[in-house]
Structures are given as C-alpha cells and as structure tokens.
Amino acid sequence: MADIDVLAELEGLQQSSLAELAGIQDEPALQAWRVANLGRSAPVMQVFSRLGQFSKELRPQIGQRANQVKQALEAAFAEKAEDIRQAELAKSLQLERLDITLPGRRPEFGRYTVQTQILREIYRIFGDMGFQVYRSPDVEEDDTNFTLLNIPPHHPARDMQDTFYTTQPGVLLRSQTSPGQIRAMREYAPEPIRVMLPGMCYRYEQIDARHEVQFYQVELLAVDRGITFGNLKATLDDFARRMFGARVQTRLRPSYFPFTEPSAEMDFECFVCGGKGCVVCKNSGWLEILGCGMVHPVVLQNGGYDPREWSGFAAGMGPERLAMLRYRVNDIRNFWTNDLRFLEQF
Ligand SMILES: [Zn+2]
C-alpha cells in the first residue's frame, strides 16, 4: 500500500466510524463499537503497529494523523456514552414514575393487649384512691412465695399452687403476686402502706380452656393503724362501681386464704344481665371477681409490723378473668397464642 493511501484510509476510517457511532442507540451496541473501533485490533490501532513500514518522510505525518483519528473517535465515544446514559435515565424515570395519586399504605398501629388494658384501668381506679404500683420479681424464693405468707412446707395449700422450680433449691417462679406483700412490707415498715402488686404468675397446670401456666394477677395491700374490714369492703365497693357502673351491687362470701383472716370472696352483680341471670353468670346473677381478707397477723409480723398495733387488708383478682367475663372470651389460651384475629378485637 502506498504511504499516501494510508492517509486517505485514515480519513475514510474516521468518517465511517463516526457515521456508525451516530446510529447507535444503546449500551451493548456502543460497547461493540468501542471494541471494533478502539480495541487492540481496530484498524486505527493497526496503523500504529504498522508505522515502521512507512517511509521515514511520511511516518510522522501518518503517526500524527492516526493519533488525531484515535482522539476524535475517543471523544465521540465519550460523548455518545453520556448521551446514552442520559437517555436510559430518562427512560427509567418515565417507566418507574411514582403515581402520587394512589392511596398510601397505612402503617399498622400496635396496641396494648387486653390484659394490659384492664390492668391499667385497675391502676387508674386504685391510683385515684391513693394506691401505688409496686413491682416485685417473677422469680421468687420459697420463703417469700409460701412460708412467710403463712404457708409452711407441710401446708396443704401448697398442693393447689404447684409451680415451676429452678435447679437452685428454694428458687421458683412465683405462683401468686402475694410475695410482693412481704417485700413491700419489709421495704416500708414501719410506715403505712397502700400498694397495688401487679404481675405475671406461674402454675404447673394441665393447660385447657380455663387453665394456663402463666397469667396475670393484681393485688391490693393496705397496712395502717386501725384498718378494719369496713375499709376493705368500702374500698372494693368503690372499685366495683368505678369499674362496672355506679349501680353495681357486691356481696361478700366467707372463704379461706392462708394469708388473710378472716377471708372472703367478693362477687359483683353480673354486668351482662344486671343480676337477672344469664349464661355468663350461670343464672346466679353474680360473678366471682376477687378474693380478699384482713392480712393475717403472722403475715404482718413477717413483714415487720406488730399485729397488736397494725392491721391491713389485701385483695386480689385476675385481669384475664375480668377480660373473659367482660368480652365473653371462652378460652384462656387465646391470651397467649398471639393470634392477631384475637388481639385486634381489643
Ligand atoms: Zn348474668
């Protein structure tokens, strides 16, 4: 090939390459063009490797011209690459355009479980009467859960409150919130006490519709000079009216608890039928709501109070039982299965 033809060849190469580039619309074709026109075996690159074959006089001119062509192609390639990038961005913006007229997705709001809602209702009512929430541990000692509450190791009441024991002797999951009575008394003695003791309790139970291995309790404890059974009844009557309505009747029935003397069960007039008799109250017109009594002298003494000088009352109830009665929940297991169909009803 005559040397002069190489210059013409370079001229033609530049024009045809640029013409080809002008027609390219997408990234894959662009990359193929780059390989063919600027890659190692591209015609313009071949000219560089052939430089030695040309005459000395024309060699600088050919080299310079080849360089110009290469630079022109590189510049055109960079420009085209930017054009394609912009075009593809515009296309994706168009395709993925956000339709702001569509309604948004509502976030799910959490809520308190029905037991917590009822517990808070109870806190509010007794809080108005001057009782404070006092929390004590779920993991207890045999002494505080039983013995100091007048339930010594041989006592038959222990059979009704079998619980879960840890591998450490004498350490167990509390079967009732009453150990909090001992803890509160030992913390506050010799000052008067008005506390609510809420929390989870545990029992070794065969689980069925009415029995669970865990449940809430909330207890009330008042210790002072001159507290009488009349104070107990008035406080619980007031609670019944604030919780279930101004006209609700109550009645006390004798009962037995190891840590109170005398002990009683308080029934509330059935809030479903108003005392006329229905399925919920089993036609009696009454609902068993809470256990109560005057704090046993032995318990007062164990708490650090002299029973000749001090007296007190205690009462306890279960938020799940209240929820079951109020909302006709017929299976206690619903409270712990975390089924949204149940939880969302409250
Ligand atoms: Zn009823």
PDB file of C-alpha atoms in Angstrom, residues 7 11 181 196 202 205 214 255 275 304:
ATOM      1  CA  LEU A   7      -3.722   8.966   4.995  1.00  0.00           C
ATOM      2  CA  GLU A  11      -9.697   9.772   6.613  1.00  0.00           C
ATOM      3  CA  GLN A 181     -46.811  -8.167 100.102  1.00  0.00           C
ATOM      4  CA  MET A 196     -51.038  -2.465  94.052  1.00  0.00           C
ATOM      5  CA  TYR A 202     -46.961 -19.204  87.082  1.00  0.00           C
ATOM      6  CA  GLU A 205     -51.053 -26.778  85.295  1.00  0.00           C
ATOM      7  CA  GLN A 214     -48.980 -18.214  83.176  1.00  0.00           C
ATOM      8  CA  SER A 255     -63.711 -18.046 102.134  1.00  0.00           C
ATOM      9  CA  GLY A 275     -78.351  -9.582  88.069  1.00  0.00           C
ATOM     10  CA  GLY A 304     -42.150  -6.301 110.164  1.00  0.00           C
TER      11      GLY A 304
END
